mmCIF file of C-alpha atoms in Angstrom:
data_model
loop_
_atom_site.group_PDB
_atom_site.id
_atom_site.type_symbol
_atom_site.label_atom_id
_atom_site.label_comp_id
_atom_site.label_asym_id
_atom_site.label_seq_id
_atom_site.Cartn_x
_atom_site.Cartn_y
_atom_site.Cartn_z
ATOM 1 C CA MET A 8 -0.354 0.004 -0.165
ATOM 2 C CA THR A 9 1.221 3.362 -0.811
ATOM 3 C CA ASP A 10 2.782 5.664 2.029
ATOM 4 C CA LEU A 11 0.266 8.286 2.175
ATOM 5 C CA ASN A 12 2.866 10.576 4.202
ATOM 6 C CA GLN A 13 6.048 9.872 1.974
ATOM 7 C CA LEU A 14 3.757 10.749 -0.964
ATOM 8 C CA GLU A 15 2.463 13.831 0.450
ATOM 9 C CA LEU A 16 5.976 14.911 1.727
ATOM 10 C CA ASP A 17 7.315 14.517 -2.299
ATOM 11 C CA LEU A 18 4.827 16.176 -3.542
ATOM 12 C CA ILE A 19 4.893 18.873 -1.325
ATOM 13 C CA ASN A 20 8.520 19.368 -1.801
ATOM 14 C CA ALA A 21 8.615 19.200 -5.787
ATOM 15 C CA ILE A 22 5.785 21.652 -5.538
ATOM 16 C CA GLY A 23 8.227 24.013 -3.483
ATOM 17 C CA SER A 24 11.218 23.681 -5.760
ATOM 18 C CA ALA A 25 8.875 23.632 -8.992
ATOM 19 C CA GLU A 26 11.154 26.651 -11.333
ATOM 20 C CA GLY A 27 8.049 28.237 -13.524
ATOM 21 C CA VAL A 28 4.289 27.562 -14.300
ATOM 22 C CA GLN A 29 4.636 25.162 -16.995
ATOM 23 C CA ALA A 30 7.049 22.799 -14.373
ATOM 24 C CA LEU A 31 4.358 23.232 -11.727
ATOM 25 C CA GLU A 32 1.307 22.152 -14.274
ATOM 26 C CA ASP A 33 3.682 19.203 -14.913
ATOM 27 C CA LEU A 34 3.513 17.885 -11.334
ATOM 28 C CA ARG A 35 -0.197 19.037 -11.132
ATOM 29 C CA VAL A 36 -0.959 16.473 -14.096
ATOM 30 C CA SER A 37 1.496 13.580 -12.401
ATOM 31 C CA ALA A 38 -0.655 14.044 -8.925
ATOM 32 C CA LEU A 39 -4.160 15.192 -9.861
ATOM 33 C CA GLY A 40 -4.694 14.320 -13.238
ATOM 34 C CA LYS A 41 -6.473 11.113 -15.149
ATOM 35 C CA ALA A 42 -3.462 9.252 -14.783
ATOM 36 C CA GLY A 43 -1.766 11.356 -11.564
ATOM 37 C CA SER A 44 -0.522 9.388 -8.263
ATOM 38 C CA ILE A 45 -3.496 10.809 -6.140
ATOM 39 C CA SER A 46 -6.139 9.935 -8.754
ATOM 40 C CA GLY A 47 -5.028 6.493 -8.713
ATOM 41 C CA LEU A 48 -5.574 6.321 -4.866
ATOM 42 C CA LEU A 49 -8.790 7.471 -5.290
ATOM 43 C CA LYS A 50 -9.805 4.945 -8.200
ATOM 44 C CA GLY A 51 -8.774 2.265 -5.987
ATOM 45 C CA LEU A 52 -11.391 3.083 -3.098
ATOM 46 C CA GLY A 53 -13.699 0.530 -5.113
ATOM 47 C CA ALA A 54 -11.787 -2.011 -4.437
ATOM 48 C CA MET A 55 -11.329 -1.864 -0.593
ATOM 49 C CA SER A 56 -13.674 -3.284 1.798
ATOM 50 C CA PRO A 57 -16.408 -0.952 3.338
ATOM 51 C CA ASP A 58 -14.186 -0.582 6.488
ATOM 52 C CA GLU A 59 -11.177 0.270 4.636
ATOM 53 C CA ARG A 60 -12.701 2.927 2.563
ATOM 54 C CA ARG A 61 -13.927 4.372 5.847
ATOM 55 C CA THR A 62 -10.285 4.839 7.019
ATOM 56 C CA GLU A 63 -8.502 5.432 3.741
ATOM 57 C CA GLY A 64 -10.971 7.470 2.275
ATOM 58 C CA PRO A 65 -10.744 10.589 4.134
ATOM 59 C CA ARG A 66 -7.028 10.907 4.001
ATOM 60 C CA ILE A 67 -6.468 10.086 0.435
ATOM 61 C CA ASN A 68 -9.359 13.145 0.004
ATOM 62 C CA GLY A 69 -7.418 15.467 2.455
ATOM 63 C CA LEU A 70 -3.879 14.642 0.569
ATOM 64 C CA ARG A 71 -6.003 15.477 -2.691
ATOM 65 C CA ASP A 72 -6.964 18.876 -1.205
ATOM 66 C CA ARG A 73 -3.505 19.666 0.599
ATOM 67 C CA VAL A 74 -1.732 19.027 -2.592
ATOM 68 C CA ALA A 75 -4.509 20.849 -4.603
ATOM 69 C CA SER A 76 -3.737 24.044 -1.932
ATOM 70 C CA ALA A 77 -0.163 23.643 -2.446
ATOM 71 C CA LEU A 78 0.028 23.691 -6.059
ATOM 72 C CA ALA A 79 -2.472 26.766 -6.203
ATOM 73 C CA ALA A 80 -0.113 28.677 -3.506
ATOM 74 C CA ARG A 81 2.822 28.097 -5.441
ATOM 75 C CA LYS A 82 1.289 29.057 -8.771
ATOM 76 C CA ALA A 83 0.376 32.151 -7.303
ATOM 77 C CA GLU A 84 3.803 33.122 -6.009
ATOM 78 C CA LEU A 85 5.371 31.926 -9.652
ATOM 79 C CA GLU A 86 3.307 34.439 -11.545
ATOM 80 C CA ALA A 87 4.059 37.290 -8.828
ATOM 81 C CA ALA A 88 7.512 36.797 -9.292
ATOM 82 C CA GLU A 89 6.868 36.616 -13.345
ATOM 83 C CA LEU A 90 4.583 39.840 -12.652
ATOM 84 C CA GLU A 91 7.296 41.331 -10.976
ATOM 85 C CA ALA A 92 10.247 40.470 -12.939
ATOM 86 C CA ARG A 93 7.929 42.227 -16.470
ATOM 87 C CA LEU A 94 7.138 45.560 -14.272
ATOM 88 C CA LYS A 95 11.002 45.412 -13.631
ATOM 89 C CA SER A 96 12.098 45.461 -17.141
ATOM 90 C CA GLU A 97 9.345 47.281 -18.717
ATOM 91 C CA HIS A 98 9.631 50.144 -16.130
ATOM 92 C CA LEU A 99 9.359 53.698 -16.897
ATOM 93 C CA ASP A 100 10.508 55.859 -14.462
ATOM 94 C CA LEU A 101 8.288 59.343 -14.836
ATOM 95 C CA THR A 102 10.638 61.215 -12.376
ATOM 96 C CA LEU A 103 13.340 61.365 -15.002
ATOM 97 C CA PRO A 104 13.882 64.232 -17.420
ATOM 98 C CA PRO A 105 12.798 63.844 -20.962
ATOM 99 C CA ARG A 106 15.617 62.621 -23.465
ATOM 100 C CA PRO A 107 16.934 66.143 -24.665
ATOM 101 C CA GLY A 108 15.375 67.191 -27.891
ATOM 102 C CA ARG A 109 15.910 69.994 -30.593
ATOM 103 C CA SER A 110 13.514 72.467 -29.427
ATOM 104 C CA GLY A 111 14.067 74.879 -32.217
ATOM 105 C CA SER A 112 15.712 75.280 -36.124
ATOM 106 C CA VAL A 113 17.183 78.032 -38.045
ATOM 107 C CA HIS A 114 14.826 78.737 -40.755
ATOM 108 C CA PRO A 115 16.383 77.998 -44.239
ATOM 109 C CA THR A 116 16.074 81.825 -45.272
ATOM 110 C CA LEU A 117 18.067 82.762 -42.150
ATOM 111 C CA GLN A 118 20.018 80.006 -42.657
ATOM 112 C CA VAL A 119 21.183 81.102 -46.406
ATOM 113 C CA MET A 120 21.001 84.799 -45.548
ATOM 114 C CA ASP A 121 24.055 84.089 -42.886
ATOM 115 C CA GLU A 122 25.872 81.915 -45.185
ATOM 116 C CA MET A 123 26.161 85.201 -47.729
ATOM 117 C CA VAL A 124 26.953 87.396 -45.049
ATOM 118 C CA ALA A 125 30.047 84.800 -43.673
ATOM 119 C CA LEU A 126 30.881 84.959 -47.258
ATOM 120 C CA PHE A 127 30.641 88.518 -48.687
ATOM 121 C CA ALA A 128 32.409 89.465 -44.860
ATOM 122 C CA ASP A 129 35.264 86.969 -45.883
ATOM 123 C CA MET A 130 35.792 89.255 -49.157
ATOM 124 C CA GLY A 131 35.767 92.741 -47.268
ATOM 125 C CA PHE A 132 32.140 93.549 -47.215
ATOM 126 C CA SER A 133 30.725 95.368 -44.326
ATOM 127 C CA VAL A 134 26.743 94.679 -43.642
ATOM 128 C CA ALA A 135 24.238 98.001 -43.720
ATOM 129 C CA GLU A 136 20.794 98.217 -42.467
ATOM 130 C CA GLY A 137 17.831 100.508 -43.134
ATOM 131 C CA PRO A 138 14.160 100.846 -42.611
ATOM 132 C CA ASP A 139 11.800 98.627 -44.025
ATOM 133 C CA ILE A 140 9.292 101.750 -44.609
ATOM 134 C CA GLU A 141 10.869 104.042 -47.136
ATOM 135 C CA ASP A 142 10.151 107.179 -48.660
ATOM 136 C CA ASP A 143 9.422 107.871 -52.639
ATOM 137 C CA PHE A 144 12.932 109.628 -52.766
ATOM 138 C CA HIS A 145 15.302 106.867 -51.302
ATOM 139 C CA ASN A 146 12.994 104.057 -52.804
ATOM 140 C CA PHE A 147 12.530 105.214 -56.468
ATOM 141 C CA THR A 148 13.840 108.696 -57.126
ATOM 142 C CA ALA A 149 17.077 108.667 -55.889
ATOM 143 C CA LEU A 150 17.685 105.349 -57.796
ATOM 144 C CA ASN A 151 17.017 107.060 -61.081
ATOM 145 C CA PHE A 152 13.337 106.198 -61.340
ATOM 146 C CA PRO A 153 11.721 109.561 -62.101
ATOM 147 C CA PRO A 154 8.089 109.990 -61.075
ATOM 148 C CA LYS A 155 5.852 108.659 -63.688
ATOM 149 C CA HIS A 156 8.724 106.449 -65.080
ATOM 150 C CA PRO A 157 7.233 103.100 -66.456
ATOM 151 C CA ALA A 158 9.835 101.394 -64.557
ATOM 152 C CA ARG A 159 8.114 102.111 -61.722
ATOM 153 C CA GLU A 160 5.591 99.499 -62.614
ATOM 154 C CA MET A 161 6.964 96.495 -61.773
ATOM 155 C CA HIS A 162 7.719 97.960 -58.105
ATOM 156 C CA ASP A 163 4.180 98.890 -57.837
ATOM 157 C CA THR A 164 3.526 97.889 -54.042
ATOM 158 C CA PHE A 165 1.913 98.415 -50.844
ATOM 159 C CA PHE A 166 1.711 102.235 -50.127
ATOM 160 C CA LEU A 167 0.901 103.617 -46.692
ATOM 161 C CA ARG A 168 -1.606 106.351 -46.330
ATOM 162 C CA PRO A 169 -1.082 109.830 -46.921
ATOM 163 C CA ASP A 170 0.789 112.115 -44.646
ATOM 164 C CA PRO A 171 -1.935 114.483 -43.152
ATOM 165 C CA GLU A 172 0.436 117.234 -43.210
ATOM 166 C CA THR A 173 2.501 116.839 -46.452
ATOM 167 C CA GLY A 174 0.273 114.497 -48.377
ATOM 168 C CA GLU A 175 3.454 111.704 -48.991
ATOM 169 C CA ARG A 176 2.845 108.447 -49.483
ATOM 170 C CA LYS A 177 5.650 106.081 -47.933
ATOM 171 C CA VAL A 178 6.054 102.589 -49.445
ATOM 172 C CA LEU A 179 7.087 99.246 -48.251
ATOM 173 C CA ARG A 180 10.259 98.969 -49.629
ATOM 174 C CA THR A 181 10.545 97.073 -53.068
ATOM 175 C CA HIS A 182 14.241 96.325 -53.096
ATOM 176 C CA THR A 183 17.092 96.935 -50.340
ATOM 177 C CA SER A 184 18.721 99.541 -52.773
ATOM 178 C CA PRO A 185 17.514 102.267 -50.555
ATOM 179 C CA VAL A 186 20.295 100.986 -47.776
ATOM 180 C CA GLN A 187 22.640 101.906 -50.680
ATOM 181 C CA ILE A 188 21.481 105.348 -51.364
ATOM 182 C CA ARG A 189 21.496 106.253 -47.426
ATOM 183 C CA THR A 190 25.171 104.423 -47.263
ATOM 184 C CA MET A 191 26.420 106.511 -50.479
ATOM 185 C CA MET A 192 24.768 109.954 -48.779
ATOM 186 C CA SER A 193 26.021 109.415 -45.252
ATOM 187 C CA THR A 194 29.726 108.033 -46.385
ATOM 188 C CA THR A 195 32.715 108.739 -48.041
ATOM 189 C CA PRO A 196 34.426 106.134 -50.735
ATOM 190 C CA PRO A 197 35.512 103.515 -50.843
ATOM 191 C CA ILE A 198 32.325 101.819 -49.544
ATOM 192 C CA ARG A 199 32.072 98.014 -49.851
ATOM 193 C CA ILE A 200 28.878 96.623 -48.329
ATOM 194 C CA ILE A 201 25.990 94.201 -48.607
ATOM 195 C CA ALA A 202 22.564 95.250 -47.432
ATOM 196 C CA PRO A 203 20.332 91.977 -46.437
ATOM 197 C CA GLY A 204 16.464 92.398 -45.471
ATOM 198 C CA ARG A 205 12.693 92.363 -46.444
ATOM 199 C CA THR A 206 11.343 93.642 -49.374
ATOM 200 C CA PHE A 207 7.715 93.716 -50.343
ATOM 201 C CA ARG A 208 5.918 93.448 -53.615
ATOM 202 C CA LYS A 209 2.568 92.342 -55.148
ATOM 203 C CA ASP A 210 3.614 88.942 -56.270
ATOM 204 C CA SER A 211 2.442 85.546 -55.346
ATOM 205 C CA ASP A 212 2.924 82.264 -56.842
ATOM 206 C CA ALA A 213 5.232 79.104 -56.432
ATOM 207 C CA THR A 214 8.412 81.366 -56.550
ATOM 208 C CA HIS A 215 6.968 84.592 -55.265
ATOM 209 C CA THR A 216 5.431 86.061 -52.403
ATOM 210 C CA PRO A 217 4.322 89.834 -51.200
ATOM 211 C CA MET A 218 7.157 89.767 -48.557
ATOM 212 C CA PHE A 219 10.620 88.141 -49.457
ATOM 213 C CA HIS A 220 14.333 88.690 -48.627
ATOM 214 C CA GLN A 221 17.153 90.121 -50.607
ATOM 215 C CA VAL A 222 20.954 90.799 -50.250
ATOM 216 C CA GLU A 223 22.361 93.670 -52.219
ATOM 217 C CA GLY A 224 25.473 94.895 -52.586
ATOM 218 C CA LEU A 225 27.641 97.996 -53.299
ATOM 219 C CA VAL A 226 31.148 98.863 -54.245
ATOM 220 C CA ILE A 227 32.284 102.417 -54.660
ATOM 221 C CA ASP A 228 35.787 103.469 -55.011
ATOM 222 C CA ARG A 229 38.392 104.705 -58.038
ATOM 223 C CA ASP A 230 39.005 102.762 -61.077
ATOM 224 C CA ILE A 231 36.229 100.183 -60.310
ATOM 225 C CA HIS A 232 35.118 98.365 -63.318
ATOM 226 C CA MET A 233 32.857 95.488 -64.744
ATOM 227 C CA GLY A 234 35.672 92.954 -63.912
ATOM 228 C CA HIS A 235 35.533 93.486 -60.643
ATOM 229 C CA LEU A 236 31.804 92.927 -60.764
ATOM 230 C CA LYS A 237 32.354 89.558 -62.519
ATOM 231 C CA TRP A 238 35.061 88.276 -60.069
ATOM 232 C CA THR A 239 33.146 89.184 -57.000
ATOM 233 C CA LEU A 240 29.823 87.268 -58.155
ATOM 234 C CA GLU A 241 31.759 84.378 -59.517
ATOM 235 C CA THR A 242 33.531 83.908 -56.811
ATOM 236 C CA PHE A 243 30.436 84.312 -54.384
ATOM 237 C CA VAL A 244 27.930 81.938 -56.345
ATOM 238 C CA ALA A 245 31.062 79.281 -56.496
ATOM 239 C CA ARG A 246 31.729 79.524 -52.692
ATOM 240 C CA PHE A 247 27.946 79.588 -51.997
ATOM 241 C CA PHE A 248 26.733 76.471 -53.871
ATOM 242 C CA GLU A 249 30.333 74.769 -52.938
ATOM 243 C CA VAL A 250 31.941 73.792 -56.158
ATOM 244 C CA GLU A 251 35.676 74.378 -57.764
ATOM 245 C CA GLY A 252 34.285 76.970 -60.030
ATOM 246 C CA ILE A 253 31.067 78.181 -61.565
ATOM 247 C CA ASP A 254 30.371 78.687 -65.262
ATOM 248 C CA ALA A 255 28.425 81.504 -65.949
ATOM 249 C CA ARG A 256 27.455 84.584 -68.368
ATOM 250 C CA PHE A 257 26.309 87.965 -68.432
ATOM 251 C CA ARG A 258 23.574 88.689 -70.667
ATOM 252 C CA PRO A 259 23.079 92.745 -70.924
ATOM 253 C CA HIS A 260 19.807 93.900 -68.877
ATOM 254 C CA HIS A 261 18.037 97.094 -68.304
ATOM 255 C CA PHE A 262 17.882 98.499 -64.304
ATOM 256 C CA PRO A 263 17.520 102.275 -64.035
ATOM 257 C CA PHE A 264 20.428 102.568 -61.476
ATOM 258 C CA THR A 265 22.986 100.763 -63.344
ATOM 259 C CA GLU A 266 24.083 101.274 -66.856
ATOM 260 C CA PRO A 267 25.670 99.018 -68.055
ATOM 261 C CA SER A 268 23.191 96.383 -66.553
ATOM 262 C CA ALA A 269 23.443 92.691 -66.693
ATOM 263 C CA GLU A 270 21.497 89.431 -65.659
ATOM 264 C CA MET A 271 23.963 86.419 -64.569
ATOM 265 C CA ASP A 272 22.847 83.171 -65.346
ATOM 266 C CA ILE A 273 24.767 79.988 -64.449
ATOM 267 C CA ARG A 274 24.823 76.948 -66.347
ATOM 268 C CA CYS A 275 22.955 74.227 -64.977
ATOM 269 C CA ASP A 276 21.080 70.716 -65.136
ATOM 270 C CA ARG A 277 17.452 70.351 -63.975
ATOM 271 C CA SER A 278 16.622 67.394 -65.277
ATOM 272 C CA GLY A 279 15.010 64.507 -62.507
ATOM 273 C CA GLY A 280 14.153 67.279 -60.309
ATOM 274 C CA VAL A 281 17.717 67.730 -58.859
ATOM 275 C CA LEU A 282 20.270 70.904 -59.551
ATOM 276 C CA LYS A 283 23.424 70.068 -61.245
ATOM 277 C CA LEU A 284 26.029 72.884 -61.658
ATOM 278 C CA ASN A 285 28.044 73.440 -64.531
ATOM 279 C CA GLU A 286 26.267 70.349 -66.343
ATOM 280 C CA GLY A 287 23.705 70.268 -69.463
ATOM 281 C CA ASP A 288 22.634 72.517 -71.937
ATOM 282 C CA SER A 289 20.598 74.989 -69.510
ATOM 283 C CA TRP A 290 21.166 78.348 -68.386
ATOM 284 C CA MET A 291 19.356 79.996 -64.845
ATOM 285 C CA GLU A 292 19.046 83.220 -63.854
ATOM 286 C CA ILE A 293 20.179 83.875 -60.782
ATOM 287 C CA LEU A 294 20.886 87.394 -59.837
ATOM 288 C CA GLY A 295 20.817 91.022 -61.356
ATOM 289 C CA CYS A 296 23.889 93.654 -61.410
ATOM 290 C CA GLY A 297 25.488 96.568 -63.073
ATOM 291 C CA MET A 298 27.467 99.383 -62.732
ATOM 292 C CA VAL A 299 26.226 102.409 -60.375
ATOM 293 C CA HIS A 300 24.360 104.983 -63.021
ATOM 294 C CA PRO A 301 26.230 108.318 -62.607
ATOM 295 C CA ASN A 302 22.900 109.582 -62.022
ATOM 296 C CA VAL A 303 22.742 107.619 -58.771
ATOM 297 C CA LEU A 304 26.088 108.905 -58.186
ATOM 298 C CA ARG A 305 25.448 112.597 -58.174
ATOM 299 C CA THR A 306 22.482 112.014 -56.352
ATOM 300 C CA CYS A 307 24.118 110.739 -53.415
ATOM 301 C CA GLY A 308 26.806 113.692 -53.770
ATOM 302 C CA ILE A 309 29.640 111.449 -55.138
ATOM 303 C CA ASP A 310 31.384 112.722 -58.227
ATOM 304 C CA PRO A 311 31.094 110.200 -61.042
ATOM 305 C CA ASP A 312 34.394 111.401 -62.654
ATOM 306 C CA GLU A 313 36.042 110.524 -59.616
ATOM 307 C CA TYR A 314 34.404 107.470 -58.450
ATOM 308 C CA GLN A 315 32.694 104.287 -59.906
ATOM 309 C CA GLY A 316 31.319 101.232 -58.674
ATOM 310 C CA PHE A 317 28.975 98.288 -59.176
ATOM 311 C CA ALA A 318 26.207 97.042 -57.611
ATOM 312 C CA PHE A 319 24.173 93.680 -57.317
ATOM 313 C CA GLY A 320 21.200 92.367 -55.957
ATOM 314 C CA MET A 321 19.590 88.498 -55.323
ATOM 315 C CA GLY A 322 16.881 86.623 -53.590
ATOM 316 C CA VAL A 323 17.881 85.146 -50.526
ATOM 317 C CA ASP A 324 14.751 82.826 -50.588
ATOM 318 C CA ARG A 325 15.389 81.644 -54.221
ATOM 319 C CA LEU A 326 18.896 80.880 -53.763
ATOM 320 C CA ALA A 327 17.680 78.792 -50.272
ATOM 321 C CA MET A 328 15.109 76.972 -52.339
ATOM 322 C CA LEU A 329 17.877 75.982 -55.260
ATOM 323 C CA LYS A 330 20.603 74.683 -52.602
ATOM 324 C CA TYR A 331 18.598 72.945 -50.492
ATOM 325 C CA GLY A 332 15.761 71.592 -52.807
ATOM 326 C CA ILE A 333 12.828 73.223 -51.908
ATOM 327 C CA PRO A 334 10.020 73.105 -54.567
ATOM 328 C CA ASP A 335 7.942 75.747 -53.254
ATOM 329 C CA LEU A 336 8.651 79.376 -51.977
ATOM 330 C CA ARG A 337 5.044 79.721 -50.168
ATOM 331 C CA PRO A 338 5.698 77.200 -47.230
ATOM 332 C CA MET A 339 8.604 79.245 -46.064
ATOM 333 C CA PHE A 340 6.304 81.961 -45.021
ATOM 334 C CA GLU A 341 3.465 79.536 -43.025
ATOM 335 C CA ALA A 342 3.922 78.408 -39.268
ATOM 336 C CA ASP A 343 4.287 74.944 -39.786
ATOM 337 C CA SER A 344 6.705 73.444 -37.529
ATOM 338 C CA ARG A 345 6.559 70.209 -39.492
ATOM 339 C CA TRP A 346 8.168 72.219 -42.307
ATOM 340 C CA LEU A 347 10.732 73.797 -40.251
ATOM 341 C CA SER A 348 12.046 70.464 -38.549
ATOM 342 C CA HIS A 349 12.363 69.010 -41.902
ATOM 343 C CA TYR A 350 14.125 71.699 -43.748
ATOM 344 C CA GLY A 351 15.739 73.706 -40.684
ATOM 345 C CA PHE A 352 19.209 74.063 -39.430
ATOM 346 C CA SER A 353 20.917 73.922 -36.131
ATOM 347 C CA ALA A 354 21.214 76.885 -34.370
ATOM 348 C CA PHE A 355 24.834 75.529 -33.297
ATOM 349 C CA ALA A 356 26.489 75.244 -36.649
ATOM 350 C CA ALA A 357 26.852 78.836 -37.810
ATOM 351 C CA PRO A 358 28.198 78.994 -41.108
ATOM 352 C CA ASN A 359 31.994 80.360 -41.809
ATOM 353 C CA PRO A 360 34.054 79.748 -44.571
ATOM 354 C CA ALA A 361 36.589 77.952 -43.001
ATOM 355 C CA SER A 362 34.093 75.033 -41.533
ATOM 356 C CA GLY A 363 31.756 74.926 -44.190
ATOM 357 C CA LEU A 364 28.598 76.284 -44.955
ATOM 358 C CA SER A 365 25.609 73.745 -44.901
#
């Protein structure tokens, strides 16, 4: 006959040393399953005499109950241990600070403006600034745009209400050229400046917006000629796009404030949606330039027989589109942080010619 005390001891010890829920389930099946050791004892009660059943029945049933209780208690312990291990492995300490992330970006327009300032500063230019709201003289007349001149048509823009006393209507400047006028009227040559800033015109499409950014340059000195202008611009464009040299051409054009005037084109290949410089058979206009008109010099009190100079102007936003593959100008002025996180630049990577621009 089976020693119930020894069987109970063996089962309780095995249950207590079970390492996992599956091992415990195997013990349960071996003891209480259909072919288990305790189930076998219960089946054997039918072959006993009534007196033996009265004696052994309670003992076997008590053994079954104690083993079942031990199994349930050990299962609860193992499941609690597994849960504790999971909680430790998946623990998120909300008391810790979050990982630092980039909280802001430099807008591509400001990035490109900084790049341009860095390059021109390396070439000896200083930065000059002026007001966004200009009078007719500085924005038009001093730049050889006489009243009623047809060249003012393309600059028809945002005029303010007339002054109650003088009747003068000031205007949101259409270019940064008024900064050149103010500099020439207040500074004795030689002059070598760039004038970055906001400008305003009534344009709106994929490559034009009512408010945009320009950088204009001005050099005034003795014996300045077109060769200086070409070298300055070709050197700047090559360094800006970070190529060894640039294949450029200068086409005759008309600007009231320069004579002769030209537009600068660069050779490029734009097939496949990628801008490749110095390749292909296409030419792309990139800026306007020319020798400062004698009338402009005289208006600013500079003798054109003693001094000459050159001027140029280019759109900052358009250069940003070309260099960094931005397809549409309009989102550059929308308050969309997702766009800025994609096209923006780190504030800790200030452009300079030595370590690189972009």
